Structure formats: C-alpha cells, structure tokens
mmCIF file of C-alpha atoms and ligand atoms in Angstrom:
data_model
loop_
_atom_site.group_PDB
_atom_site.id
_atom_site.type_symbol
_atom_site.label_atom_id
_atom_site.label_comp_id
_atom_site.label_asym_id
_atom_site.label_seq_id
_atom_site.Cartn_x
_atom_site.Cartn_y
_atom_site.Cartn_z
ATOM 1 C CA MET A 1 -10.323 0.240 24.091
ATOM 2 C CA PHE A 2 -7.393 -1.521 22.490
ATOM 3 C CA GLU A 3 -5.718 -4.871 21.885
ATOM 4 C CA VAL A 4 -2.002 -4.688 21.116
ATOM 5 C CA ARG A 5 1.075 -6.908 21.656
ATOM 6 C CA ASP A 6 2.709 -5.003 24.542
ATOM 7 C CA VAL A 7 1.986 -1.498 25.814
ATOM 8 C CA GLY A 8 5.493 -1.520 27.271
ATOM 9 C CA LEU A 9 6.733 -0.782 23.742
ATOM 10 C CA ALA A 10 4.967 2.604 23.704
ATOM 11 C CA ASP A 11 8.069 4.766 24.400
ATOM 12 C CA GLN A 12 9.918 3.197 21.488
ATOM 13 C CA GLY A 13 6.823 3.631 19.315
ATOM 14 C CA ARG A 14 6.580 7.327 20.204
ATOM 15 C CA LEU A 15 10.151 7.859 19.019
ATOM 16 C CA GLN A 16 9.330 6.157 15.719
ATOM 17 C CA ILE A 17 6.250 8.328 15.261
ATOM 18 C CA GLU A 18 8.269 11.466 16.043
ATOM 19 C CA TRP A 19 10.801 10.390 13.398
ATOM 20 C CA ALA A 20 8.035 9.980 10.820
ATOM 21 C CA GLU A 21 6.448 13.315 11.797
ATOM 22 C CA SER A 22 9.716 15.084 11.082
ATOM 23 C CA ARG A 23 9.596 13.689 7.522
ATOM 24 C CA MET A 24 5.929 14.260 6.734
ATOM 25 C CA PRO A 25 5.732 18.060 6.532
ATOM 26 C CA VAL A 26 2.609 18.286 4.369
ATOM 27 C CA LEU A 27 0.550 16.120 6.685
ATOM 28 C CA MET A 28 1.884 18.130 9.630
ATOM 29 C CA MET A 29 0.731 21.363 7.931
ATOM 30 C CA LEU A 30 -2.726 19.831 7.572
ATOM 31 C CA ARG A 31 -2.561 18.776 11.209
ATOM 32 C CA ARG A 32 -1.969 22.373 12.297
ATOM 33 C CA ARG A 33 -5.011 23.508 10.303
ATOM 34 C CA PHE A 34 -7.125 20.589 11.549
ATOM 35 C CA SER A 35 -6.137 21.445 15.107
ATOM 36 C CA GLU A 36 -7.594 24.946 14.711
ATOM 37 C CA GLU A 37 -10.639 24.163 12.572
ATOM 38 C CA LYS A 38 -11.602 20.722 13.958
ATOM 39 C CA PRO A 39 -13.254 19.638 10.677
ATOM 40 C CA LEU A 40 -13.677 16.070 11.925
ATOM 41 C CA LYS A 41 -15.464 16.956 15.168
ATOM 42 C CA GLY A 42 -17.985 14.300 16.143
ATOM 43 C CA VAL A 43 -16.942 11.882 13.396
ATOM 44 C CA VAL A 44 -15.862 8.299 14.066
ATOM 45 C CA VAL A 45 -13.191 7.101 11.635
ATOM 46 C CA GLY A 46 -12.652 3.343 11.255
ATOM 47 C CA ALA A 47 -9.331 2.502 9.622
ATOM 48 C CA CYS A 48 -7.843 -0.735 8.329
ATOM 49 C CA LEU A 49 -4.309 0.281 7.320
ATOM 50 C CA HIS A 50 -0.812 -1.097 7.792
ATOM 51 C CA VAL A 51 -0.085 0.006 11.355
ATOM 52 C CA THR A 52 3.197 1.810 10.757
ATOM 53 C CA LYS A 53 4.778 4.996 12.068
ATOM 54 C CA GLU A 54 3.411 6.803 8.988
ATOM 55 C CA THR A 55 -0.116 5.551 9.620
ATOM 56 C CA ALA A 56 0.309 6.802 13.174
ATOM 57 C CA VAL A 57 0.979 10.317 11.862
ATOM 58 C CA LEU A 58 -2.225 10.115 9.814
ATOM 59 C CA VAL A 59 -4.516 8.809 12.547
ATOM 60 C CA ARG A 60 -3.130 11.259 15.114
ATOM 61 C CA THR A 61 -3.835 14.060 12.630
ATOM 62 C CA LEU A 62 -7.428 12.871 12.261
ATOM 63 C CA LYS A 63 -7.797 12.694 16.033
ATOM 64 C CA ILE A 64 -6.378 16.191 16.457
ATOM 65 C CA GLY A 65 -8.924 17.266 13.824
ATOM 66 C CA GLY A 66 -11.702 16.112 16.162
ATOM 67 C CA ALA A 67 -12.298 12.484 15.139
ATOM 68 C CA GLU A 68 -12.539 9.408 17.291
ATOM 69 C CA VAL A 69 -10.386 6.792 15.552
ATOM 70 C CA ALA A 70 -10.499 2.987 15.630
ATOM 71 C CA LEU A 71 -7.670 1.216 13.816
ATOM 72 C CA CYS A 72 -6.790 -2.334 12.810
ATOM 73 C CA SER A 73 -4.058 -3.687 10.577
ATOM 74 C CA SER A 74 -4.610 -4.357 6.876
ATOM 75 C CA ASN A 75 -2.225 -7.315 6.911
ATOM 76 C CA PRO A 76 -1.633 -9.953 9.600
ATOM 77 C CA LEU A 77 2.160 -9.489 9.423
ATOM 78 C CA SER A 78 2.658 -5.764 8.829
ATOM 79 C CA CYS A 79 1.884 -4.208 12.209
ATOM 80 C CA GLN A 80 4.702 -2.359 13.991
ATOM 81 C CA ASP A 81 3.948 -3.348 17.570
ATOM 82 C CA ASP A 82 5.757 -0.414 19.176
ATOM 83 C CA VAL A 83 3.735 2.041 17.088
ATOM 84 C CA ALA A 84 0.489 0.228 17.936
ATOM 85 C CA ALA A 85 1.359 0.481 21.647
ATOM 86 C CA ALA A 86 2.063 4.217 21.427
ATOM 87 C CA LEU A 87 -1.218 4.839 19.607
ATOM 88 C CA ALA A 88 -3.172 2.772 22.112
ATOM 89 C CA LEU A 89 -1.872 4.942 24.978
ATOM 90 C CA ASP A 90 -2.611 8.055 22.940
ATOM 91 C CA GLY A 91 -6.353 7.397 22.824
ATOM 92 C CA ILE A 92 -6.646 5.593 19.479
ATOM 93 C CA HIS A 93 -8.699 2.364 19.630
ATOM 94 C CA VAL A 94 -6.075 0.020 18.168
ATOM 95 C CA TYR A 95 -6.713 -3.652 17.488
ATOM 96 C CA ALA A 96 -3.481 -4.751 15.876
ATOM 97 C CA TRP A 97 -0.388 -6.840 16.485
ATOM 98 C CA ARG A 98 2.168 -8.529 14.264
ATOM 99 C CA GLY A 99 1.505 -12.206 13.592
ATOM 100 C CA GLN A 100 -2.281 -12.286 13.709
ATOM 101 C CA SER A 101 -4.106 -15.432 12.618
ATOM 102 C CA VAL A 102 -6.739 -14.949 9.938
ATOM 103 C CA ASP A 103 -9.420 -15.233 12.657
ATOM 104 C CA GLU A 104 -7.724 -12.581 14.770
ATOM 105 C CA TYR A 105 -7.372 -10.379 11.709
ATOM 106 C CA TYR A 106 -11.122 -10.460 11.005
ATOM 107 C CA ARG A 107 -11.963 -10.140 14.693
ATOM 108 C CA SER A 108 -9.922 -6.918 14.726
ATOM 109 C CA ILE A 109 -11.831 -5.617 11.717
ATOM 110 C CA GLU A 110 -15.064 -6.359 13.567
ATOM 111 C CA ASN A 111 -13.745 -4.572 16.644
ATOM 112 C CA VAL A 112 -13.230 -1.488 14.493
ATOM 113 C CA LEU A 113 -16.729 -1.769 13.030
ATOM 114 C CA ASN A 114 -18.149 -2.108 16.539
ATOM 115 C CA HIS A 115 -17.210 1.551 17.035
ATOM 116 C CA SER A 116 -19.877 2.398 14.393
ATOM 117 C CA PRO A 117 -17.589 4.396 12.124
ATOM 118 C CA ASN A 118 -18.961 7.183 9.913
ATOM 119 C CA ILE A 119 -15.930 7.144 7.626
ATOM 120 C CA LEU A 120 -13.808 4.161 6.617
ATOM 121 C CA LEU A 121 -10.166 4.190 5.560
ATOM 122 C CA ASP A 122 -9.231 0.935 3.896
ATOM 123 C CA ASP A 123 -6.151 -0.651 2.353
ATOM 124 C CA GLY A 124 -7.215 -3.691 0.332
ATOM 125 C CA ALA A 125 -10.994 -3.348 0.941
ATOM 126 C CA ASP A 126 -11.385 -5.988 3.677
ATOM 127 C CA LEU A 127 -12.957 -3.440 6.045
ATOM 128 C CA ILE A 128 -15.448 -2.153 3.483
ATOM 129 C CA VAL A 129 -16.331 -5.663 2.284
ATOM 130 C CA THR A 130 -16.888 -6.769 5.888
ATOM 131 C CA LEU A 131 -19.119 -3.724 6.488
ATOM 132 C CA HIS A 132 -21.311 -4.765 3.544
ATOM 133 C CA ARG A 133 -21.350 -8.500 4.338
ATOM 134 C CA ARG A 134 -21.681 -8.554 8.099
ATOM 135 C CA TYR A 135 -22.423 -5.032 9.371
ATOM 136 C CA SER A 136 -24.894 -3.698 6.814
ATOM 137 C CA LYS A 137 -26.889 -2.072 9.625
ATOM 138 C CA LEU A 138 -24.068 0.488 9.881
ATOM 139 C CA ILE A 139 -24.208 1.506 6.216
ATOM 140 C CA ASP A 140 -26.794 4.275 6.694
ATOM 141 C CA ALA A 141 -24.606 6.095 9.219
ATOM 142 C CA CYS A 142 -21.545 5.776 6.998
ATOM 143 C CA MET A 143 -20.675 8.886 4.957
ATOM 144 C CA GLY A 144 -18.209 6.968 2.803
ATOM 145 C CA GLY A 145 -14.638 5.839 2.716
ATOM 146 C CA ASN A 146 -11.226 6.006 1.109
ATOM 147 C CA GLU A 147 -9.294 3.161 -0.491
ATOM 148 C CA GLU A 148 -5.510 3.275 -0.361
ATOM 149 C CA THR A 149 -4.359 0.564 -2.734
ATOM 150 C CA THR A 150 -4.741 -0.759 -6.293
ATOM 151 C CA THR A 151 -6.108 -4.147 -5.251
ATOM 152 C CA GLY A 152 -8.720 -2.517 -3.030
ATOM 153 C CA VAL A 153 -9.841 -0.182 -5.825
ATOM 154 C CA TYR A 154 -10.264 -3.202 -8.157
ATOM 155 C CA ARG A 155 -12.361 -5.020 -5.554
ATOM 156 C CA LEU A 156 -14.542 -1.987 -4.877
ATOM 157 C CA LYS A 157 -15.075 -1.338 -8.590
ATOM 158 C CA SER A 158 -16.168 -4.960 -8.896
ATOM 159 C CA MET A 159 -18.682 -4.383 -6.046
ATOM 160 C CA GLU A 160 -19.860 -1.230 -7.824
ATOM 161 C CA ARG A 161 -20.347 -3.103 -11.147
ATOM 162 C CA LYS A 162 -22.358 -5.788 -9.362
ATOM 163 C CA GLY A 163 -24.531 -3.146 -7.681
ATOM 164 C CA GLU A 164 -23.307 -4.168 -4.232
ATOM 165 C CA LEU A 165 -21.438 -1.044 -3.179
ATOM 166 C CA LYS A 166 -23.690 1.026 -0.915
ATOM 167 C CA ILE A 167 -21.412 3.926 0.054
ATOM 168 C CA PRO A 168 -19.244 6.457 -1.827
ATOM 169 C CA ILE A 169 -15.571 5.547 -1.943
ATOM 170 C CA ILE A 170 -12.708 7.784 -2.945
ATOM 171 C CA ALA A 171 -9.949 5.891 -4.750
ATOM 172 C CA VAL A 172 -7.044 7.636 -3.026
ATOM 173 C CA ASN A 173 -4.746 5.141 -4.744
ATOM 174 C CA ASN A 174 -5.540 6.697 -8.106
ATOM 175 C CA ALA A 175 -4.527 10.254 -7.229
ATOM 176 C CA GLU A 176 -1.511 11.261 -9.282
ATOM 177 C CA THR A 177 0.235 12.428 -6.120
ATOM 178 C CA LYS A 178 -0.306 8.919 -4.746
ATOM 179 C CA TRP A 179 0.289 6.297 -7.411
ATOM 180 C CA ASP A 180 2.959 8.163 -9.368
ATOM 181 C CA PHE A 181 5.018 8.436 -6.184
ATOM 182 C CA ASP A 182 4.035 5.966 -3.440
ATOM 183 C CA ASN A 183 3.477 3.058 -5.835
ATOM 184 C CA VAL A 184 6.584 3.816 -7.883
ATOM 185 C CA TYR A 185 9.255 5.230 -5.552
ATOM 186 C CA GLY A 186 7.777 3.878 -2.323
ATOM 187 C CA THR A 187 7.264 0.312 -3.502
ATOM 188 C CA GLY A 188 10.481 0.386 -5.532
ATOM 189 C CA GLN A 189 12.650 1.297 -2.569
ATOM 190 C CA SER A 190 10.826 -0.540 0.209
ATOM 191 C CA THR A 191 10.588 -3.810 -1.722
ATOM 192 C CA LEU A 192 14.328 -3.928 -2.276
ATOM 193 C CA ASP A 193 14.771 -2.827 1.349
ATOM 194 C CA GLY A 194 12.678 -5.810 2.480
ATOM 195 C CA ILE A 195 14.613 -8.256 0.291
ATOM 196 C CA LEU A 196 17.955 -6.919 1.475
ATOM 197 C CA ARG A 197 17.043 -6.817 5.174
ATOM 198 C CA ALA A 198 15.758 -10.402 4.950
ATOM 199 C CA THR A 199 18.620 -11.873 2.910
ATOM 200 C CA ASN A 200 21.572 -9.449 2.793
ATOM 201 C CA ILE A 201 22.314 -10.778 -0.705
ATOM 202 C CA LEU A 202 24.274 -8.863 -3.336
ATOM 203 C CA LEU A 203 21.960 -7.544 -6.031
ATOM 204 C CA ALA A 204 24.673 -6.528 -8.490
ATOM 205 C CA GLY A 205 24.891 -9.034 -11.318
ATOM 206 C CA LYS A 206 21.788 -11.005 -10.266
ATOM 207 C CA ASN A 207 18.915 -11.817 -12.589
ATOM 208 C CA VAL A 208 15.916 -10.157 -10.977
ATOM 209 C CA VAL A 209 12.541 -11.104 -12.441
ATOM 210 C CA VAL A 210 9.784 -8.551 -11.830
ATOM 211 C CA ALA A 211 6.266 -9.825 -12.563
ATOM 212 C CA GLY A 212 3.983 -6.946 -13.500
ATOM 213 C CA TYR A 213 4.958 -3.568 -14.941
ATOM 214 C CA GLY A 214 2.289 -1.348 -13.398
ATOM 215 C CA HIS A 215 3.314 1.532 -11.142
ATOM 216 C CA CYS A 216 4.711 -0.799 -8.486
ATOM 217 C CA GLY A 217 6.511 -3.181 -10.832
ATOM 218 C CA ARG A 218 8.032 -0.238 -12.656
ATOM 219 C CA GLY A 219 9.417 1.196 -9.429
ATOM 220 C CA ILE A 220 10.884 -2.147 -8.413
ATOM 221 C CA ALA A 221 12.441 -2.762 -11.831
ATOM 222 C CA TRP A 222 14.075 0.682 -11.936
ATOM 223 C CA ARG A 223 15.505 0.396 -8.451
ATOM 224 C CA ALA A 224 16.802 -3.148 -9.016
ATOM 225 C CA ARG A 225 18.520 -1.965 -12.189
ATOM 226 C CA GLY A 226 19.976 0.925 -10.208
ATOM 227 C CA MET A 227 21.683 -1.597 -7.933
ATOM 228 C CA GLY A 228 23.266 -3.427 -10.829
ATOM 229 C CA ALA A 229 20.804 -6.279 -11.321
ATOM 230 C CA HIS A 230 19.880 -7.638 -14.754
ATOM 231 C CA VAL A 231 16.154 -7.034 -14.684
ATOM 232 C CA ILE A 232 13.651 -9.162 -16.590
ATOM 233 C CA VAL A 233 9.989 -8.125 -16.698
ATOM 234 C CA THR A 234 7.023 -10.430 -17.242
ATOM 235 C CA GLU A 235 3.627 -9.034 -18.262
ATOM 236 C CA VAL A 236 0.218 -10.025 -19.635
ATOM 237 C CA ASP A 237 -0.689 -6.525 -20.861
ATOM 238 C CA PRO A 238 0.857 -5.681 -24.264
ATOM 239 C CA ILE A 239 1.009 -1.940 -23.552
ATOM 240 C CA LYS A 240 2.777 -2.365 -20.233
ATOM 241 C CA ALA A 241 5.087 -4.963 -21.786
ATOM 242 C CA LEU A 242 5.989 -2.515 -24.533
ATOM 243 C CA LYS A 243 6.721 0.193 -21.963
ATOM 244 C CA ALA A 244 9.072 -2.226 -20.215
ATOM 245 C CA VAL A 245 10.811 -3.039 -23.514
ATOM 246 C CA MET A 246 11.315 0.649 -24.290
ATOM 247 C CA ASP A 247 12.484 1.339 -20.755
ATOM 248 C CA GLY A 248 15.288 -1.059 -21.629
ATOM 249 C CA PHE A 249 14.211 -4.226 -19.816
ATOM 250 C CA ARG A 250 14.138 -7.766 -21.211
ATOM 251 C CA VAL A 251 10.562 -9.001 -21.419
ATOM 252 C CA MET A 252 9.645 -12.674 -21.682
ATOM 253 C CA PRO A 253 7.051 -15.151 -20.390
ATOM 254 C CA MET A 254 7.474 -16.314 -16.809
ATOM 255 C CA ILE A 255 8.183 -19.878 -17.929
ATOM 256 C CA GLU A 256 11.341 -18.627 -19.683
ATOM 257 C CA ALA A 257 12.312 -16.185 -16.931
ATOM 258 C CA ALA A 258 11.862 -18.966 -14.374
ATOM 259 C CA ARG A 259 14.885 -20.853 -15.792
ATOM 260 C CA ILE A 260 17.316 -17.948 -15.378
ATOM 261 C CA GLY A 261 16.032 -15.829 -12.490
ATOM 262 C CA ASP A 262 17.862 -15.552 -9.174
ATOM 263 C CA ILE A 263 15.176 -13.433 -7.472
ATOM 264 C CA PHE A 264 11.486 -13.270 -8.374
ATOM 265 C CA ILE A 265 9.349 -10.340 -7.247
ATOM 266 C CA THR A 266 5.608 -10.322 -7.961
ATOM 267 C CA ALA A 267 3.662 -7.057 -8.233
ATOM 268 C CA THR A 268 0.645 -7.934 -10.364
ATOM 269 C CA GLY A 269 -2.421 -8.008 -8.088
ATOM 270 C CA ASN A 270 -3.237 -11.443 -9.503
ATOM 271 C CA ARG A 271 -2.956 -14.997 -8.200
ATOM 272 C CA ASP A 272 -0.588 -17.869 -9.058
ATOM 273 C CA VAL A 273 1.841 -15.685 -10.980
ATOM 274 C CA VAL A 274 4.635 -17.979 -9.807
ATOM 275 C CA ARG A 275 3.333 -21.538 -9.658
ATOM 276 C CA ALA A 276 4.369 -25.207 -9.948
ATOM 277 C CA GLU A 277 5.320 -25.148 -13.631
ATOM 278 C CA HIS A 278 7.705 -22.250 -12.941
ATOM 279 C CA ILE A 279 9.128 -23.597 -9.682
ATOM 280 C CA ASP A 280 9.765 -26.854 -11.539
ATOM 281 C CA VAL A 281 12.434 -25.238 -13.739
ATOM 282 C CA MET A 282 13.997 -22.768 -11.284
ATOM 283 C CA ARG A 283 17.654 -22.730 -10.297
ATOM 284 C CA ASP A 284 18.768 -24.106 -6.959
ATOM 285 C CA GLY A 285 18.708 -21.206 -4.466
ATOM 286 C CA ALA A 286 16.118 -19.077 -6.252
ATOM 287 C CA ILE A 287 14.455 -16.480 -4.013
ATOM 288 C CA LEU A 288 10.718 -15.745 -4.307
ATOM 289 C CA CYS A 289 8.879 -12.803 -2.833
ATOM 290 C CA ASN A 290 5.779 -10.709 -3.313
ATOM 291 C CA ALA A 291 5.120 -6.962 -3.299
ATOM 292 C CA GLY A 292 1.411 -7.179 -4.178
ATOM 293 C CA HIS A 293 -1.332 -6.655 -1.606
ATOM 294 C CA PHE A 294 -2.412 -10.267 -1.053
ATOM 295 C CA ASP A 295 -0.344 -13.406 -0.504
ATOM 296 C CA VAL A 296 -1.730 -15.146 -3.582
ATOM 297 C CA GLU A 297 0.810 -14.116 -6.216
ATOM 298 C CA VAL A 298 3.385 -16.786 -5.364
ATOM 299 C CA SER A 299 1.555 -20.075 -5.027
ATOM 300 C CA VAL A 300 2.730 -21.107 -1.574
ATOM 301 C CA ARG A 301 0.414 -24.074 -1.892
ATOM 302 C CA ASP A 302 2.355 -25.374 -4.910
ATOM 303 C CA LEU A 303 5.617 -24.814 -3.072
ATOM 304 C CA GLU A 304 4.326 -26.783 -0.075
ATOM 305 C CA ILE A 305 3.120 -29.652 -2.284
ATOM 306 C CA MET A 306 6.383 -29.820 -4.236
ATOM 307 C CA SER A 307 8.722 -29.784 -1.240
ATOM 308 C CA ILE A 308 9.860 -32.537 1.105
ATOM 309 C CA SER A 309 10.942 -30.221 3.914
ATOM 310 C CA LYS A 310 10.760 -26.639 5.036
ATOM 311 C CA ARG A 311 12.809 -24.708 7.586
ATOM 312 C CA ARG A 312 13.203 -21.104 8.635
ATOM 313 C CA VAL A 313 16.801 -20.153 7.940
ATOM 314 C CA ARG A 314 16.602 -16.461 8.871
ATOM 315 C CA PRO A 315 13.779 -14.201 10.009
ATOM 316 C CA TYR A 316 11.318 -13.988 7.125
ATOM 317 C CA VAL A 317 13.267 -16.511 4.999
ATOM 318 C CA ASP A 318 11.828 -20.034 4.578
ATOM 319 C CA GLU A 319 13.814 -22.681 2.745
ATOM 320 C CA TYR A 320 11.790 -25.249 0.812
ATOM 321 C CA ARG A 321 13.680 -28.360 -0.269
ATOM 322 C CA LEU A 322 12.244 -29.931 -3.407
ATOM 323 C CA ARG A 323 12.305 -33.659 -4.176
ATOM 324 C CA ASP A 324 15.297 -33.338 -6.503
ATOM 325 C CA GLY A 325 17.290 -31.547 -3.808
ATOM 326 C CA ARG A 326 16.923 -27.975 -5.114
ATOM 327 C CA ARG A 327 16.296 -25.282 -2.510
ATOM 328 C CA ILE A 328 13.815 -22.485 -3.096
ATOM 329 C CA TYR A 329 13.611 -19.572 -0.638
ATOM 330 C CA LEU A 330 10.351 -17.793 0.099
ATOM 331 C CA LEU A 331 10.454 -14.396 1.833
ATOM 332 C CA ALA A 332 7.836 -13.104 4.276
ATOM 333 C CA GLU A 333 5.593 -16.154 3.735
ATOM 334 C CA GLY A 334 4.606 -14.691 0.374
ATOM 335 C CA ARG A 335 3.090 -11.598 2.023
ATOM 336 C CA LEU A 336 4.101 -8.004 1.238
ATOM 337 C CA VAL A 337 7.875 -8.238 1.613
ATOM 338 C CA ASN A 338 8.304 -4.470 2.038
ATOM 339 C CA LEU A 339 6.016 -4.255 5.072
ATOM 340 C CA VAL A 340 6.873 -7.593 6.636
ATOM 341 C CA ALA A 341 10.661 -7.692 6.287
ATOM 342 C CA ALA A 342 11.135 -3.911 6.228
ATOM 343 C CA GLU A 343 9.081 -0.897 7.358
ATOM 344 C CA GLY A 344 6.989 -0.173 4.276
ATOM 345 C CA HIS A 345 7.385 2.962 2.221
ATOM 346 C CA PRO A 346 9.475 5.802 3.606
ATOM 347 C CA SER A 347 7.727 8.623 5.435
ATOM 348 C CA GLU A 348 8.529 11.230 2.783
ATOM 349 C CA VAL A 349 6.382 9.500 0.174
ATOM 350 C CA MET A 350 3.636 8.432 2.597
ATOM 351 C CA ASP A 351 3.400 12.157 3.390
ATOM 352 C CA MET A 352 1.708 12.622 0.015
ATOM 353 C CA SER A 353 -0.489 9.506 0.163
ATOM 354 C CA PHE A 354 -1.722 10.266 3.650
ATOM 355 C CA SER A 355 -2.238 13.975 2.984
ATOM 356 C CA ASN A 356 -4.585 12.829 0.224
ATOM 357 C CA GLN A 357 -6.263 10.573 2.787
ATOM 358 C CA ALA A 358 -6.717 13.399 5.306
ATOM 359 C CA LEU A 359 -8.066 15.838 2.707
ATOM 360 C CA CYS A 360 -10.424 13.199 1.291
ATOM 361 C CA VAL A 361 -11.827 12.540 4.782
ATOM 362 C CA GLU A 362 -12.545 16.252 5.053
ATOM 363 C CA TYR A 363 -14.105 16.184 1.561
ATOM 364 C CA LEU A 364 -16.396 13.279 2.492
ATOM 365 C CA ILE A 365 -17.579 15.194 5.541
ATOM 366 C CA GLU A 366 -18.153 18.385 3.565
ATOM 367 C CA ASN A 367 -20.107 16.418 0.947
ATOM 368 C CA ARG A 368 -22.023 14.081 3.233
ATOM 369 C CA GLY A 369 -25.325 13.031 1.711
ATOM 370 C CA LYS A 370 -24.353 14.459 -1.702
ATOM 371 C CA LEU A 371 -22.309 11.584 -3.120
ATOM 372 C CA LYS A 372 -24.127 8.516 -4.460
ATOM 373 C CA PRO A 373 -22.645 5.069 -3.792
ATOM 374 C CA GLY A 374 -19.754 4.451 -6.190
ATOM 375 C CA VAL A 375 -16.009 4.707 -6.623
ATOM 376 C CA TYR A 376 -14.787 8.293 -7.146
ATOM 377 C CA ASP A 377 -11.465 9.777 -8.204
ATOM 378 C CA VAL A 378 -9.720 12.089 -5.778
ATOM 379 C CA PRO A 379 -10.887 15.624 -6.662
ATOM 380 C CA ILE A 380 -8.219 17.273 -8.804
ATOM 381 C CA GLU A 381 -8.010 20.263 -6.421
ATOM 382 C CA ILE A 382 -6.927 17.912 -3.635
ATOM 383 C CA ASP A 383 -4.329 16.249 -5.860
ATOM 384 C CA ARG A 384 -2.924 19.623 -6.886
ATOM 385 C CA THR A 385 -2.975 20.936 -3.313
ATOM 386 C CA VAL A 386 -0.900 17.969 -2.168
ATOM 387 C CA ALA A 387 1.604 18.519 -4.998
ATOM 388 C CA SER A 388 1.835 22.263 -4.310
ATOM 389 C CA LEU A 389 2.317 21.802 -0.581
ATOM 390 C CA LYS A 390 4.924 19.094 -1.129
ATOM 391 C CA LEU A 391 6.875 21.375 -3.478
ATOM 392 C CA GLU A 392 6.597 24.205 -0.935
ATOM 393 C CA THR A 393 7.996 22.024 1.841
ATOM 394 C CA LEU A 394 10.813 20.955 -0.478
ATOM 395 C CA GLY A 395 11.619 24.603 -1.181
ATOM 396 C CA VAL A 396 10.928 24.150 -4.890
ATOM 397 C CA ARG A 397 9.287 27.001 -6.794
ATOM 398 C CA ILE A 398 7.684 26.661 -10.225
ATOM 399 C CA ASP A 399 6.575 28.988 -13.003
ATOM 400 C CA ARG A 400 3.119 30.498 -13.460
ATOM 401 C CA LEU A 401 1.260 30.810 -16.762
ATOM 402 C CA THR A 402 1.108 34.320 -18.222
ATOM 403 C CA GLU A 403 -2.282 35.762 -19.244
ATOM 404 C CA GLU A 404 -1.327 35.160 -22.894
ATOM 405 C CA GLN A 405 -0.482 31.534 -22.183
ATOM 406 C CA ILE A 406 -3.791 30.954 -20.402
ATOM 407 C CA GLU A 407 -5.630 32.461 -23.339
ATOM 408 C CA TYR A 408 -3.583 30.375 -25.817
ATOM 409 C CA LEU A 409 -4.307 27.123 -23.999
ATOM 410 C CA SER A 410 -8.040 27.786 -23.977
ATOM 411 C CA SER A 411 -8.311 28.694 -27.661
ATOM 412 C CA PHE A 412 -8.468 26.834 -30.965
ATOM 413 C CA GLU A 413 -7.998 29.780 -33.316
ATOM 414 C CA TYR A 414 -4.199 29.773 -33.424
ATOM 415 C CA GLY A 415 -2.694 27.322 -35.931
ATOM 416 C CA THR A 416 0.119 27.120 -38.430
HETATM 417 N N1 ADE B 1 1.920 0.961 2.624
HETATM 418 C C1 ADE B 1 3.175 0.916 2.160
HETATM 419 N N2 ADE B 1 4.026 1.508 2.996
HETATM 420 C C2 ADE B 1 3.306 1.959 4.034
HETATM 421 C C3 ADE B 1 3.630 2.655 5.203
HETATM 422 N N3 ADE B 1 4.885 3.020 5.496
HETATM 423 N N4 ADE B 1 2.637 2.944 6.040
HETATM 424 C C4 ADE B 1 1.368 2.561 5.747
HETATM 425 N N5 ADE B 1 1.003 1.917 4.660
HETATM 426 C C5 ADE B 1 1.970 1.611 3.800
#
C-alpha cells in the first residue's frame, strides 16, 4: 500500500537512490551482511523520517534484512517525491508527498501505525508520541524505537520524566558518530546550501546571525565564516556562548544582532527565537530562516501580524512588507531550510547516521524484552563500529595501543 505524489517519478527517484548508495559505503556493507543473515526477518518497521534518497538507502537496507517497512515523512515539506515513488514501487509502504497539510501529515503517521510496527524509527518524535496517544494498543507488540534528532530526544526524555514513555528508545542522535558529524558538518553545509539555492545571494561580507551554538549552530557558523560572512552568534547557555567567543565569533543578544544582521538562521530547538521585537528593528531586506526541527523558531505569526502584504518572490522565498515599507524575507515558510530548499545532509554523512540506525534496529531485536521503557544511549560498540567502518571505507588507517600503553591507561601507580 502507498500514497505518493506521482509514481511516474519512480525512474528519476531510482537514479537518485543509486547516487546516494554510491556514497554510503558503510550502510551498503551492512546491507550485504543483512542480506545474508536476515536479522530483521518477520519484523515490521514503522518509520517517520525525511523521505530523501538517503532515507531510501536505509529503508531498502532494512527491507533486504527481512523487514516489512512502512514509511511517512517527518516534515510536511521535506519529502522528495521521486524517491517516494521509487520506494513505493519497490515494496515499501510509503505515505509521503511534498506539501502535505497538517491533517495529511498526521493521517500518514496513522497509516504507518496501521501496519502494526514492532520497531519505530522517528525524527522529531511525532510517530512515537502518536503511538502513545492514539495507538496505545500497539505498545505491547512494539520492541522499541530509535530517535534521529535532538528535538525528538528532548521530547522523549520529557515523556520519560513524566512516566509516559512505555517503550525503550535509542537516542541515535546522541551517538558521537551521529551528532559530531551529521549535526555539525551535515547541518552546516546543507543549511547554507538551502539558503543559497533559495536566494542565490552572496554570503561574503554579509552579517550572518546564527541563533544557537549547539552542534548544528556550530556547523552553520563555521561554514558561513568559511564563505566570508561576518558571523554573529546568539545564545542563552553561558558555556555554549563562551565556546562561540573562543571560536572567534561575536556573541550578543538577539535584540542587538537584529539591528545589524543580513541573514538570520535559527538552530536552537526553541520557539520564538526571532519574534516581533527583533523584526521591529531589522534592516530592510533581512532574510530569516530556520534549521531547527520545528517551524516555531522564527515567529511566523508575528511576521504575519506585522506585515501589510505577502508575496512569493521565488520558490521558497516569501516577502513580507511591513507597515513602514521594510521588506523581510522568510525562507521555506520557517521550516527546515536545508530539507525544504535543498536536499538535506549529503549522503556521505547520512551514511554514519543511518548505519547507527540500522545497527540499533538490530540491537533492539537482539534485546527484545530485555530493555525497560526509557531513553538509551547508542551502545558504544555500535558507535565505534560505525567509526571504524567509515575510516575503512575512506582508506584511513589508525594506530593500535601497545600492551604497555593498555596497561598504563588502566593503572594508577605511575606518577611523577
Ligand atoms: N536529515 C537531514 N538530512 C537528511 C537526509 N539527507 N536524509 C534524511 N534525513 C535527513
């Protein structure tokens, strides 16, 4: 069963998937093993992920490993329709198309849950929250799930604290081979890619304001600096702010940055980071966009209230005219600019994130019934396996500890 935009796009989608496969060697190694061992035989996987060519490589790997897979999109605007078409004709139950309404988005999640999944893969936690709120009868048959993103891990930890989480969840986001790479290099590159594809502006010499200096904000700030922008960071956390200062960025409150910024990029995971009081003092022509999971970081509501007209001037670029005549440009409707206006993170980095996903699915199956409800870190062996395999595929060799070094590291006796 499937519901996609146009199955006629399947040939194009297959080419995209092939392209991603050629750049995801670790996941393809796992696929070869899964194809022989079939560790997912008899398991139904329900996934709510951005439907991209990289996600296609993951879900095809799970299917080749023996799973039945149902997939919907984790954002109404991020689905790559050609990829969805190719997957639909390849036996994946896909319920995804670009431009879903909120109702269609939740209907697609329900369609996935109607396949009675035993394992859930989520990006933002909407699937897992819907399971608990509306499909609790399926909880007993559910071995657990994986969460792909920071926002989702926060939500699930909140459920855990409130005693509402009823299944084990592996926080794939928090693996070192995920957040130190995907969140930093992936978000850094793909966010600028989205801004440039949407606007084609020159970054050199611009004042780029990055809100949030977590893994994602850091990646964005570094890459914007690399293209010649003057980067300003805003933060609420003193430690992260200090890191930004010592990484050489100017740090100031948003209300000050708002007066001088040309481009504003939010990556905080919080709401109303750019709001009326900031928009009030912005320069004519300022560009706003968001790289965080939900579309709450730039207050689109404030922008709507403050403006007298709105028009779409380019794909994914909306011009808001304020009462005093200033124009403010919002990219991708305030949704994830990297997945809406570009293609999300490059395959090479998703190779690591999605290898973690595949290995954590296998881990959940191997440990079914043994893990209590709660949010778990990715087992360190999985993290290290992903790093080792990635190095191997890159042709990079590293040193090994000598016996003496192992003994030294595990002792306290040696001193000055
Ligand atoms: N999140 C960010 N980039 C992605 C991609 N290329 N595929 C799936 N999820 C993503």
